[in-house]
Each structure stands twice: as structure tokens, then as C-alpha cells.
Amino acid sequence: MKRVVIVGAGVIGLLLAKRLAREGIDTTVYESKRKISDNTAKASGIFSREGLSRLDVDWKDALVTTLNGATIFAGGESFKVETKGDKAYVLDRGMFAELCAKEAREAGAKIVLGKRLSKEQILEIKKDTNNIVVGADGAVSMVASAAGFPGIGEHILTYKAEYEGVDVPDLHKVELFFSNKIAKRFFGWTVPYSRTKMEIGIGISNLSKKTSTAAFNEFLENPIIKNRISGAKKTAGYASMIPLSARKKTVMDNVLLVGDAAGQVKATTGGGIIFGAACAGVAADAIIGNIRIGAPLSSYEKTWRKRFGLDLRMHKMLHSYYSSMGDRGFLIAIKAAKLAGFEQFFSKYGDMDRPSLMLKRFFFRGMSK
Ligand SMILES: Cc1cc2nc3c(=O)[nH]c(=O)nc-3n(C[C@H](O)[C@H](O)[C@H](O)COP(=O)(O)OP(=O)(O)OC[C@H]3O[C@@H](n4cnc5c(N)ncnc54)[C@H](O)[C@@H]3O)c2cc1C
């Protein structure tokens, strides 16, 4: 009987493990960290309401706050986007990952903590054709390099810190700061945790030849940020990275890549959980089909690209568009969008994850009126 070895107990590996174990498939997850929640705060925890409702996880205990909009800063001016009702949630990433691990274990998956698989060990597991190997090991995937998958061209380098003692202006809004000078090809942000606690972060392209910490220090000089953290205490800081595009291949022989390892990330915001989870669902179907009836694992690649490839490409196009604009150009574009009534459009048809669904809803409902 075939068994599945998943490398990486991030949220995507854990969701896949749960799905497979529920089907009675022998599933083991190897994780280098000693605790599931360790270092998970390197990423933010923003999830669209719709996307989260599609994940099969009881996430309520991890809720930090709800979001109903954003304030966007560009070219020295600001612009508020407000939605009717909550459109997104901020979750505690550590607690969310622990909840995913609990559900995976309850389904029967084995999770081995404190075990970092080396390239040699991965190749040894892969050699046994009774094993299906899944690389769910993040943006710098050892499985991908060991098995010879094509690389990912551009990454966003990030630095994120948490501050206490802040006068948080709005518990339900994120702030986005666009400046190609400081945050080349990405942006800076703040995310509220409570009335007195928030995260401040920044991302820059690895092509910009600047470290994320250098960009972060420049960002702290922004008068708005300076004002926010005056008298506040930095309690934590993390550097990380986000892959900006999907790999050209995500299945080879008995090896599949999912989540950040595959580059299944929204290039506009760096959000990777909702698409990664959806693709993990497709991977689970392919693995189950392979084990039960010998169906080819390559159906994973075909199916996820067919279902989500268009949306991921649309995010990539939007990212290329905003990252090529100067600060003034960006501000003019969002002001024009406001004048054209795009705020109401997003409130009504908006889907933070799937721009193609948003357009379909717009045309279908618009025409059926
Ligand atoms: C600053 C920042 C902010 C973000 N904000 C959001 C957000 O608001 N919303 C959102 O949806 N996404 C966000 N993301 C993206 C999101 O965090 C990732 O898409 C998501 O974590 C990917 O999950 P994963 O399971 O694929 O990989 P990871 O979470 O990276 O997990 C991979 C796991 O594999 C383990 N591992 C690696 N190599 C090995 C090995 N050789 N052996 C054993 N274990 C190994 C690692 O320890 C890790 O636990 C953000 C990312 C960053 C950096």
C-alpha cells in the first residue's frame, strides 16, 4: 500500500494531511520546528471572509479582529476604502496552525516534529515508488531543489515587527503604504491586533538589492509610522519571504509541490493560504485517485492550473501594474477608481482572492438585472 510523506507542517501541509488521513491514507508529516506555532508570526494573518469559509477549519479561537477596509497612503496623500460589513479577519497565525495540526492529528495523520529532512533523506524517500512525496516546505523548498523542479524568479523579502503601547487608529482597518522608493515592487503595512497593539511590516523585491530590514528602518522614518510607534515598545521582529509566481512545474514522478513551495500565492498581497489550501485540496484528490485506481498524479498540475491559474495570473498582472506606477500615479489611479464608483463595486462583487469570480459576478448579475 502506498503512503504519503509530507515535508513541512505549515498550514498547507497540515490541511493536506488532514484530508488524506480522513480517507484512511497512511500520511506522515515531517516538520523541522519543535513546535507547530514557532516562527509562524513571521507572516500576517489576514484572510478574506469568503476564503476562510471555504477552508474546512474551525478557526474561531484564533480570531484577533475583523476588518472592514483599508487606508491607503501614496504620494503623501491618503485614501480610505470602506466595505459594508466585515470582509476579512485577522487570525493569530500560531493558534491557527495549532488548530490545523490538532484537526490533522484527530484525522489520523502522524506529525513528526523536530525533524528537518535533508536533501539526501528526501531523495531516499522518493526512491521508494510506494511513497508519494509532497513538498509543503515553504518558499525555499528543499523538496523542490532536491527533486530538480524549476525555480521561482522573483521573491518579496519581508520584515514584520510587533509593537505594544500604540494608539491604534482603527481596530478594523489595515493601512497600506505604497512607495516604490522604500518598498520596491511591494508595500508597507500596519495590521491592528488590539487598541494598543499592531504589526508593522514591509516587503521589497529581491531584485531591489536592499535588505528587508534596511527597508523597514527607512519605513519607520515615515511620519505616520513614526507617530504611531512613538512611546511604543517593539516586542518581536521577523524576516521572511514570499514567492511571487508559481513554478513552471509542480509534479514530477512521485513528487508534488503545494502552497509556497509551488508558488501558489497572490502576487498582489502575498496572501498564500487560501490558494495554497485550494490547491492542496486538488493535490489530495490526485493522490487519492492515484492510490485507489492508479490515476496519474499529473492530474494535480492540470486541475489546479485550470481552476486557479487564471486568478493567480490576474494577481500577477495587477502586481506588475501597481509596481510599475510612481507614487503620484498610484494615487491618481485610486482616486479615479473612487470617482468611477469602484468602492461600491468592490463592496458588492468583491472577492479578495478570486478576481475572475468577481468579474463573472459583475457581468452575470449586472446583465440579469
Ligand atoms: C510577511 C508575510 C505576511 C503574510 N501575510 C499573509 C496573510 O495575511 N494572509 C495569507 O493568506 N498569507 C500571508 N502570507 C503568506 C503565507 O504565510 C504563506 O503563503 C503560507 O504560510 C504558506 O504556507 P505553507 O504551508 O505552504 O508554507 P510555510 O508556512 O512556509 O510552512 C513550511 C513548513 O515547512 C517546514 N520545513 C521547511 N523545510 C523543511 C525540511 N527540509 N524538513 C522539514 N520541515 C521543513 C518549515 O519549518 C515550515 O513549518 C504572508 C507571508 C509573509 C512572509
CSV table of C-alpha atoms and ligand atoms in Angstrom, one decimal:
chain,number,residue,atom,x,y,z
A,1,MET,CA,0.0,0.0,0.0
A,2,LYS,CA,1.3,3.4,-0.9
A,3,ARG,CA,2.0,6.0,1.8
A,4,VAL,CA,2.3,9.8,1.7
A,5,VAL,CA,5.2,11.7,3.2
A,6,ILE,CA,4.6,15.4,3.5
A,7,VAL,CA,7.6,17.7,4.1
A,8,GLY,CA,6.6,20.7,6.2
A,9,ALA,CA,3.8,21.2,8.8
A,10,GLY,CA,2.8,24.7,7.7
A,11,VAL,CA,-0.9,25.3,7.3
A,12,ILE,CA,-0.9,23.9,3.7
A,13,GLY,CA,0.9,20.6,4.6
A,14,LEU,CA,-1.4,20.2,7.6
A,15,LEU,CA,-4.6,20.8,5.7
A,16,LEU,CA,-3.5,18.2,3.1
A,17,ALA,CA,-2.5,15.7,5.8
A,18,LYS,CA,-6.0,16.0,7.3
A,19,ARG,CA,-7.7,15.4,4.0
A,20,LEU,CA,-5.6,12.3,3.2
A,21,ALA,CA,-5.8,10.8,6.7
A,22,ARG,CA,-9.5,11.2,6.7
A,23,GLU,CA,-9.6,9.0,3.6
A,24,GLY,CA,-7.6,6.3,5.6
A,25,ILE,CA,-4.4,7.0,3.7
A,26,ASP,CA,-1.1,6.4,5.6
A,27,THR,CA,0.1,10.0,6.0
A,28,THR,CA,3.2,11.3,7.8
A,29,VAL,CA,4.3,14.9,8.1
A,30,TYR,CA,7.9,15.8,8.9
A,31,GLU,CA,8.5,19.3,10.4
A,32,SER,CA,11.8,20.8,11.3
A,33,LYS,CA,10.4,23.0,14.1
A,34,ARG,CA,9.9,21.6,17.6
A,35,LYS,CA,6.5,23.4,18.0
A,36,ILE,CA,3.9,24.0,15.2
A,37,SER,CA,3.4,27.6,16.2
A,38,ASP,CA,7.1,28.5,16.4
A,39,ASN,CA,8.0,31.3,14.0
A,40,THR,CA,4.5,31.4,12.4
A,41,ALA,CA,4.3,35.1,13.4
A,42,LYS,CA,6.8,35.8,10.6
A,43,ALA,CA,3.6,36.1,8.4
A,44,SER,CA,0.5,38.2,8.9
A,45,GLY,CA,-2.9,36.5,9.4
A,46,ILE,CA,-5.3,38.3,7.1
A,47,PHE,CA,-7.9,36.1,5.5
A,48,SER,CA,-10.9,37.0,3.3
A,49,ARG,CA,-14.2,36.1,4.9
A,50,GLU,CA,-15.1,34.1,1.7
A,51,GLY,CA,-11.8,32.4,1.5
A,52,LEU,CA,-11.8,31.4,5.2
A,53,SER,CA,-15.3,30.0,4.8
A,54,ARG,CA,-14.0,27.7,2.1
A,55,LEU,CA,-11.4,26.2,4.4
A,56,ASP,CA,-12.6,23.3,6.4
A,57,VAL,CA,-11.1,24.5,9.7
A,58,ASP,CA,-12.7,25.6,13.0
A,59,TRP,CA,-10.7,28.8,13.2
A,60,LYS,CA,-12.9,30.8,15.6
A,61,ASP,CA,-10.5,30.5,18.6
A,62,ALA,CA,-7.7,32.2,16.6
A,63,LEU,CA,-9.7,35.3,15.7
A,64,VAL,CA,-7.9,38.6,16.6
A,65,THR,CA,-10.1,41.2,14.9
A,66,THR,CA,-12.4,41.7,12.0
A,67,LEU,CA,-11.6,44.0,9.0
A,68,ASN,CA,-13.9,46.3,7.1
A,69,GLY,CA,-11.5,48.3,5.0
A,70,ALA,CA,-8.1,49.8,4.4
A,71,THR,CA,-6.5,53.2,4.4
A,72,ILE,CA,-4.1,53.6,1.5
A,73,PHE,CA,-1.2,56.0,1.6
A,74,ALA,CA,0.7,57.0,-1.5
A,75,GLY,CA,2.4,60.1,-2.8
A,76,GLY,CA,1.9,62.0,0.5
A,77,GLU,CA,-1.9,61.6,0.4
A,78,SER,CA,-4.4,59.0,1.8
A,79,PHE,CA,-7.5,57.3,0.6
A,80,LYS,CA,-9.9,55.2,2.6
A,81,VAL,CA,-11.7,52.1,1.3
A,82,GLU,CA,-14.6,51.0,3.4
A,83,THR,CA,-16.8,48.0,2.9
A,84,LYS,CA,-20.3,47.3,4.2
A,85,GLY,CA,-19.7,44.7,7.0
A,86,ASP,CA,-16.6,42.7,7.6
A,87,LYS,CA,-14.8,41.5,4.5
A,88,ALA,CA,-11.8,39.9,6.2
A,89,TYR,CA,-10.4,38.6,9.5
A,90,VAL,CA,-7.1,38.8,11.3
A,91,LEU,CA,-6.2,35.5,12.8
A,92,ASP,CA,-3.4,34.6,15.3
A,93,ARG,CA,-1.2,32.6,12.9
A,94,GLY,CA,0.3,30.4,15.6
A,95,MET,CA,-3.0,29.4,17.1
A,96,PHE,CA,-4.5,28.9,13.6
A,97,ALA,CA,-1.6,26.5,12.7
A,98,GLU,CA,-2.0,24.6,16.0
A,99,LEU,CA,-5.8,24.2,15.3
A,100,CYS,CA,-4.9,22.8,11.8
A,101,ALA,CA,-2.4,20.4,13.5
A,102,LYS,CA,-5.0,19.3,16.0
A,103,GLU,CA,-7.5,18.5,13.2
A,104,ALA,CA,-4.9,16.7,11.2
A,105,ARG,CA,-3.9,14.5,14.2
A,106,GLU,CA,-7.5,13.8,15.0
A,107,ALA,CA,-8.0,12.6,11.4
A,108,GLY,CA,-5.1,10.1,11.9
A,109,ALA,CA,-2.1,11.9,10.4
A,110,LYS,CA,1.3,11.4,12.1
A,111,ILE,CA,3.2,14.6,12.7
A,112,VAL,CA,6.9,14.2,13.5
A,113,LEU,CA,8.3,17.5,15.0
A,114,GLY,CA,11.9,18.5,15.2
A,115,LYS,CA,12.9,16.5,12.1
A,116,ARG,CA,14.4,18.5,9.3
A,117,LEU,CA,14.7,16.3,6.2
A,118,SER,CA,18.0,16.7,4.3
A,119,LYS,CA,18.3,16.6,0.5
A,120,GLU,CA,19.7,13.0,0.8
A,121,GLN,CA,16.8,11.9,3.0
A,122,ILE,CA,14.2,13.4,0.6
A,123,LEU,CA,15.9,11.6,-2.3
A,124,GLU,CA,16.0,8.3,-0.3
A,125,ILE,CA,12.2,8.6,0.4
A,126,LYS,CA,11.5,9.5,-3.2
A,127,LYS,CA,13.4,6.4,-4.4
A,128,ASP,CA,10.8,4.1,-3.0
A,129,THR,CA,8.0,4.3,-5.5
A,130,ASN,CA,5.5,3.2,-2.8
A,131,ASN,CA,6.0,6.7,-1.4
A,132,ILE,CA,4.3,9.8,-2.7
A,133,VAL,CA,6.3,12.8,-1.5
A,134,VAL,CA,4.7,16.2,-1.1
A,135,GLY,CA,6.9,19.3,-0.7
A,136,ALA,CA,4.9,21.7,1.5
A,137,ASP,CA,8.1,23.1,2.8
A,138,GLY,CA,7.6,26.8,2.0
A,139,ALA,CA,9.2,29.4,-0.2
A,140,VAL,CA,12.7,27.9,-0.1
A,141,SER,CA,11.7,24.4,-0.8
A,142,MET,CA,14.3,21.7,-0.2
A,143,VAL,CA,12.0,19.1,-1.9
A,144,ALA,CA,11.8,21.3,-5.0
A,145,SER,CA,15.6,21.7,-5.2
A,146,ALA,CA,16.3,18.0,-4.3
A,147,ALA,CA,13.9,16.7,-7.0
A,148,GLY,CA,15.1,19.2,-9.6
A,149,PHE,CA,12.0,21.4,-10.0
A,150,PRO,CA,12.3,24.7,-11.9
A,151,GLY,CA,13.0,27.8,-9.7
A,152,ILE,CA,10.9,30.8,-8.8
A,153,GLY,CA,12.2,34.0,-10.4
A,154,GLU,CA,11.2,36.8,-8.1
A,155,HIS,CA,10.6,36.8,-4.3
A,156,ILE,CA,9.4,39.5,-1.9
A,157,LEU,CA,11.7,39.9,1.1
A,158,THR,CA,9.7,40.9,4.2
A,159,TYR,CA,10.3,42.2,7.7
A,160,LYS,CA,7.5,42.4,10.2
A,161,ALA,CA,7.5,43.7,13.8
A,162,GLU,CA,5.0,43.8,16.6
A,163,TYR,CA,4.6,46.9,18.8
A,164,GLU,CA,2.8,47.4,22.1
A,165,GLY,CA,1.7,50.7,23.6
A,166,VAL,CA,0.5,52.0,20.2
A,167,ASP,CA,-2.5,54.3,19.8
A,168,VAL,CA,-4.2,52.2,17.1
A,169,PRO,CA,-6.4,54.5,15.0
A,170,ASP,CA,-8.9,51.9,13.9
A,171,LEU,CA,-9.2,48.3,15.1
A,172,HIS,CA,-10.9,47.2,11.9
A,173,LYS,CA,-8.7,48.7,9.2
A,174,VAL,CA,-5.3,47.8,7.8
A,175,GLU,CA,-3.0,50.6,6.4
A,176,LEU,CA,-1.1,50.2,3.2
A,177,PHE,CA,1.8,52.4,2.2
A,178,PHE,CA,2.9,52.4,-1.4
A,179,SER,CA,6.3,53.9,-2.2
A,180,ASN,CA,8.5,52.4,-4.9
A,181,LYS,CA,11.4,54.2,-3.3
A,182,ILE,CA,11.1,52.5,0.0
A,183,ALA,CA,9.1,49.3,-0.8
A,184,LYS,CA,10.2,48.5,-4.3
A,185,ARG,CA,7.5,46.3,-6.1
A,186,PHE,CA,5.5,45.8,-2.9
A,187,PHE,CA,4.3,47.9,0.0
A,188,GLY,CA,4.5,48.6,3.7
A,189,TRP,CA,1.6,47.9,6.0
A,190,THR,CA,0.1,48.0,9.5
A,191,VAL,CA,-2.3,45.4,10.9
A,192,PRO,CA,-4.3,46.1,14.1
A,193,TYR,CA,-4.3,43.5,16.9
A,194,SER,CA,-6.0,45.5,19.7
A,195,ARG,CA,-6.4,49.1,20.7
A,196,THR,CA,-2.8,49.2,21.8
A,197,LYS,CA,-1.0,46.5,19.7
A,198,MET,CA,-0.3,46.4,16.0
A,199,GLU,CA,2.1,44.9,13.5
A,200,ILE,CA,4.1,47.0,11.1
A,201,GLY,CA,5.7,45.3,8.1
A,202,ILE,CA,7.3,45.9,4.7
A,203,GLY,CA,8.1,43.9,1.6
A,204,ILE,CA,10.5,44.6,-1.2
A,205,SER,CA,11.5,42.7,-4.3
A,206,ASN,CA,14.7,40.6,-4.1
A,207,LEU,CA,15.6,42.4,-7.4
A,208,SER,CA,15.9,45.7,-5.5
A,209,LYS,CA,19.3,44.8,-3.9
A,210,LYS,CA,18.2,46.1,-0.5
A,211,THR,CA,17.6,44.0,2.6
A,212,SER,CA,14.1,44.0,4.1
A,213,THR,CA,15.4,45.3,7.5
A,214,ALA,CA,17.1,48.3,5.7
A,215,ALA,CA,13.7,49.0,4.0
A,216,PHE,CA,11.9,48.6,7.4
A,217,ASN,CA,14.2,51.1,9.0
A,218,GLU,CA,13.5,53.6,6.2
A,219,PHE,CA,9.8,52.9,6.6
A,220,LEU,CA,10.0,53.7,10.4
A,221,GLU,CA,11.0,57.3,9.3
A,222,ASN,CA,7.6,57.8,7.6
A,223,PRO,CA,6.0,60.5,9.8
A,224,ILE,CA,2.7,58.5,10.2
A,225,ILE,CA,4.6,55.4,11.3
A,226,LYS,CA,6.9,57.4,13.5
A,227,ASN,CA,3.9,58.9,15.2
A,228,ARG,CA,2.2,55.5,15.6
A,229,ILE,CA,5.1,54.0,17.4
A,230,SER,CA,6.3,57.0,19.4
A,231,GLY,CA,6.5,55.7,23.0
A,232,ALA,CA,5.6,52.1,21.9
A,233,LYS,CA,7.7,49.0,22.5
A,234,LYS,CA,8.8,46.6,19.8
A,235,THR,CA,8.1,43.1,21.2
A,236,ALA,CA,9.1,40.9,18.2
A,237,GLY,CA,10.5,41.1,14.7
A,238,TYR,CA,10.8,38.5,11.9
A,239,ALA,CA,12.3,38.4,8.4
A,240,SER,CA,10.8,36.1,5.8
A,241,MET,CA,10.0,35.8,2.1
A,242,ILE,CA,7.1,35.4,-0.3
A,243,PRO,CA,7.3,33.7,-3.7
A,244,LEU,CA,5.9,36.0,-6.4
A,245,SER,CA,4.9,33.4,-9.0
A,246,ALA,CA,4.0,29.7,-9.5
A,247,ARG,CA,6.7,27.3,-10.5
A,248,LYS,CA,6.5,26.1,-14.1
A,249,LYS,CA,6.1,22.5,-12.9
A,250,THR,CA,4.6,21.2,-9.6
A,251,VAL,CA,4.5,17.5,-10.2
A,252,MET,CA,7.4,15.2,-11.3
A,253,ASP,CA,7.3,11.4,-10.9
A,254,ASN,CA,6.1,10.7,-7.4
A,255,VAL,CA,6.7,14.2,-6.0
A,256,LEU,CA,4.2,17.1,-5.8
A,257,LEU,CA,4.7,20.7,-4.5
A,258,VAL,CA,1.9,22.6,-2.8
A,259,GLY,CA,1.5,26.1,-1.2
A,260,ASP,CA,4.5,28.4,-1.1
A,261,ALA,CA,6.8,25.6,-2.3
A,262,ALA,CA,4.7,25.7,-5.5
A,263,GLY,CA,4.4,29.5,-5.5
A,264,GLN,CA,0.6,29.4,-5.2
A,265,VAL,CA,0.5,32.9,-3.8
A,266,LYS,CA,-1.5,36.1,-4.7
A,267,ALA,CA,1.2,38.4,-6.1
A,268,THR,CA,-0.8,41.5,-5.3
A,269,THR,CA,-0.7,41.0,-1.5
A,270,GLY,CA,1.5,37.9,-0.8
A,271,GLY,CA,-1.5,36.0,0.7
A,272,GLY,CA,-0.9,32.3,0.2
A,273,ILE,CA,-3.2,30.4,2.5
A,274,ILE,CA,-6.4,30.5,0.6
A,275,PHE,CA,-5.0,29.5,-2.8
A,276,GLY,CA,-2.5,27.1,-1.2
A,277,ALA,CA,-5.3,25.4,0.6
A,278,ALA,CA,-7.5,25.1,-2.5
A,279,CYS,CA,-4.5,23.6,-4.4
A,280,ALA,CA,-3.9,21.2,-1.5
A,281,GLY,CA,-7.5,20.0,-2.0
A,282,VAL,CA,-6.7,19.3,-5.7
A,283,ALA,CA,-3.5,17.5,-4.6
A,284,ALA,CA,-5.5,15.4,-2.2
A,285,ASP,CA,-7.9,14.4,-5.0
A,286,ALA,CA,-5.0,13.4,-7.3
A,287,ILE,CA,-3.2,11.4,-4.6
A,288,ILE,CA,-6.4,9.6,-3.6
A,289,GLY,CA,-7.1,8.8,-7.3
A,290,ASN,CA,-3.5,7.6,-7.7
A,291,ILE,CA,-3.7,5.3,-4.6
A,292,ARG,CA,-7.2,3.9,-5.3
A,293,ILE,CA,-7.3,3.5,-9.1
A,294,GLY,CA,-3.8,4.3,-10.3
A,295,ALA,CA,-4.8,7.6,-11.8
A,296,PRO,CA,-1.8,9.8,-12.8
A,297,LEU,CA,-0.5,12.3,-10.3
A,298,SER,CA,-0.1,14.7,-13.1
A,299,SER,CA,-3.9,15.5,-12.9
A,300,TYR,CA,-2.9,17.7,-9.9
A,301,GLU,CA,-0.9,20.1,-12.2
A,302,LYS,CA,-3.6,20.2,-14.9
A,303,THR,CA,-6.5,20.7,-12.5
A,304,TRP,CA,-5.1,23.4,-10.2
A,305,ARG,CA,-3.9,25.4,-13.2
A,306,LYS,CA,-7.3,25.1,-14.8
A,307,ARG,CA,-9.2,26.1,-11.7
A,308,PHE,CA,-6.9,28.8,-10.2
A,309,GLY,CA,-4.3,29.6,-12.9
A,310,LEU,CA,-6.3,32.5,-14.3
A,311,ASP,CA,-6.8,34.1,-10.9
A,312,LEU,CA,-3.1,33.8,-10.0
A,313,ARG,CA,-2.2,35.3,-13.3
A,314,MET,CA,-4.6,38.2,-12.8
A,315,HIS,CA,-3.0,38.9,-9.4
A,316,LYS,CA,0.4,38.8,-11.1
A,317,MET,CA,-0.8,41.3,-13.8
A,318,LEU,CA,-2.3,43.6,-11.1
A,319,HIS,CA,1.0,43.4,-9.2
A,320,SER,CA,3.0,44.3,-12.3
A,321,TYR,CA,0.7,47.2,-12.9
A,322,TYR,CA,0.9,48.8,-9.5
A,323,SER,CA,4.6,48.1,-9.0
A,324,SER,CA,5.4,50.0,-12.2
A,325,MET,CA,3.5,53.1,-11.1
A,326,GLY,CA,5.1,56.0,-9.4
A,327,ASP,CA,3.7,57.2,-6.1
A,328,ARG,CA,1.7,60.0,-7.7
A,329,GLY,CA,0.4,57.7,-10.5
A,330,PHE,CA,-0.8,55.3,-7.9
A,331,LEU,CA,-2.7,57.9,-6.0
A,332,ILE,CA,-4.3,59.3,-9.2
A,333,ALA,CA,-5.4,55.7,-10.1
A,334,ILE,CA,-7.1,55.1,-6.8
A,335,LYS,CA,-8.8,58.5,-6.8
A,336,ALA,CA,-10.1,57.8,-10.3
A,337,ALA,CA,-11.3,54.4,-9.1
A,338,LYS,CA,-13.2,56.1,-6.3
A,339,LEU,CA,-14.8,58.6,-8.8
A,340,ALA,CA,-15.8,55.7,-11.1
A,341,GLY,CA,-17.6,54.1,-8.2
A,342,PHE,CA,-15.2,51.2,-7.7
A,343,GLU,CA,-15.8,51.3,-3.9
A,344,GLN,CA,-19.4,50.2,-4.3
A,345,PHE,CA,-18.3,47.7,-6.9
A,346,PHE,CA,-15.9,46.0,-4.5
A,347,SER,CA,-18.4,46.1,-1.7
A,348,LYS,CA,-21.0,44.3,-3.8
A,349,TYR,CA,-19.0,42.0,-6.0
A,350,GLY,CA,-15.6,42.0,-4.3
A,351,ASP,CA,-13.6,38.8,-3.8
A,352,MET,CA,-10.1,39.5,-2.4
A,353,ASP,CA,-8.9,36.1,-3.6
A,354,ARG,CA,-10.5,35.5,-7.0
A,355,PRO,CA,-10.7,38.5,-9.3
A,356,SER,CA,-12.1,36.3,-12.1
A,357,LEU,CA,-15.1,35.3,-9.9
A,358,MET,CA,-15.6,39.0,-9.1
A,359,LEU,CA,-15.8,39.9,-12.8
A,360,LYS,CA,-18.1,36.9,-13.5
A,361,ARG,CA,-20.5,38.0,-10.7
A,362,PHE,CA,-20.4,41.6,-12.0
A,363,PHE,CA,-21.3,40.6,-15.6
A,364,PHE,CA,-23.8,37.9,-14.7
A,365,ARG,CA,-25.7,39.8,-12.1
A,366,GLY,CA,-25.3,43.1,-13.9
A,367,MET,CA,-26.8,41.6,-17.1
A,368,SER,CA,-29.5,39.6,-15.4
A,369,LYS,CA,-30.9,42.8,-13.8
B,1,LIG,C1,5.2,38.9,6.0
B,1,LIG,C2,4.2,37.9,5.4
B,1,LIG,C3,2.9,38.2,5.5
B,1,LIG,C4,1.9,37.3,5.0
B,1,LIG,N1,0.6,37.6,5.2
B,1,LIG,C5,-0.3,36.7,4.8
B,1,LIG,C6,-1.7,36.9,5.0
B,1,LIG,O1,-2.1,37.9,5.7
B,1,LIG,N2,-2.6,36.0,4.6
B,1,LIG,C7,-2.2,34.9,3.9
B,1,LIG,O2,-3.0,34.1,3.4
B,1,LIG,N3,-0.9,34.6,3.6
B,1,LIG,C8,0.1,35.5,4.1
B,1,LIG,N4,1.4,35.3,3.9
B,1,LIG,C9,1.8,34.1,3.1
B,1,LIG,C10,1.6,32.8,3.9
B,1,LIG,O3,2.2,33.0,5.2
B,1,LIG,C11,2.1,31.6,3.2
B,1,LIG,O4,1.5,31.6,1.9
B,1,LIG,C12,1.8,30.3,3.9
B,1,LIG,O5,2.5,30.3,5.2
B,1,LIG,C13,2.3,29.2,3.1
B,1,LIG,O6,2.1,28.0,3.9
B,1,LIG,P1,2.9,26.7,3.6
B,1,LIG,O7,2.4,25.7,4.5
B,1,LIG,O8,3.0,26.5,2.1
B,1,LIG,O9,4.5,27.1,3.9
B,1,LIG,P2,5.1,27.5,5.3
B,1,LIG,O10,4.1,28.2,6.2
B,1,LIG,O11,6.3,28.3,5.0
B,1,LIG,O12,5.4,26.2,6.0
B,1,LIG,C14,6.5,25.4,5.6
B,1,LIG,C15,7.0,24.5,6.7
B,1,LIG,O13,7.9,23.6,6.3
B,1,LIG,C16,8.9,23.4,7.2
B,1,LIG,N5,10.1,22.9,6.5
B,1,LIG,C17,10.9,23.6,5.6
B,1,LIG,N6,11.9,22.8,5.1
B,1,LIG,C18,11.8,21.6,5.8
B,1,LIG,C19,12.5,20.4,5.8
B,1,LIG,N7,13.6,20.2,5.0
B,1,LIG,N8,12.1,19.4,6.6
B,1,LIG,C20,11.1,19.5,7.4
B,1,LIG,N9,10.3,20.7,7.5
B,1,LIG,C21,10.7,21.7,6.7
B,1,LIG,C22,9.1,24.8,7.8
B,1,LIG,O14,9.6,24.8,9.1
B,1,LIG,C23,7.6,25.3,7.8
B,1,LIG,O15,7.0,25.0,9.1
B,1,LIG,C24,2.4,36.1,4.4
B,1,LIG,C25,3.7,35.8,4.2
B,1,LIG,C26,4.6,36.7,4.8
B,1,LIG,C27,6.1,36.4,4.7
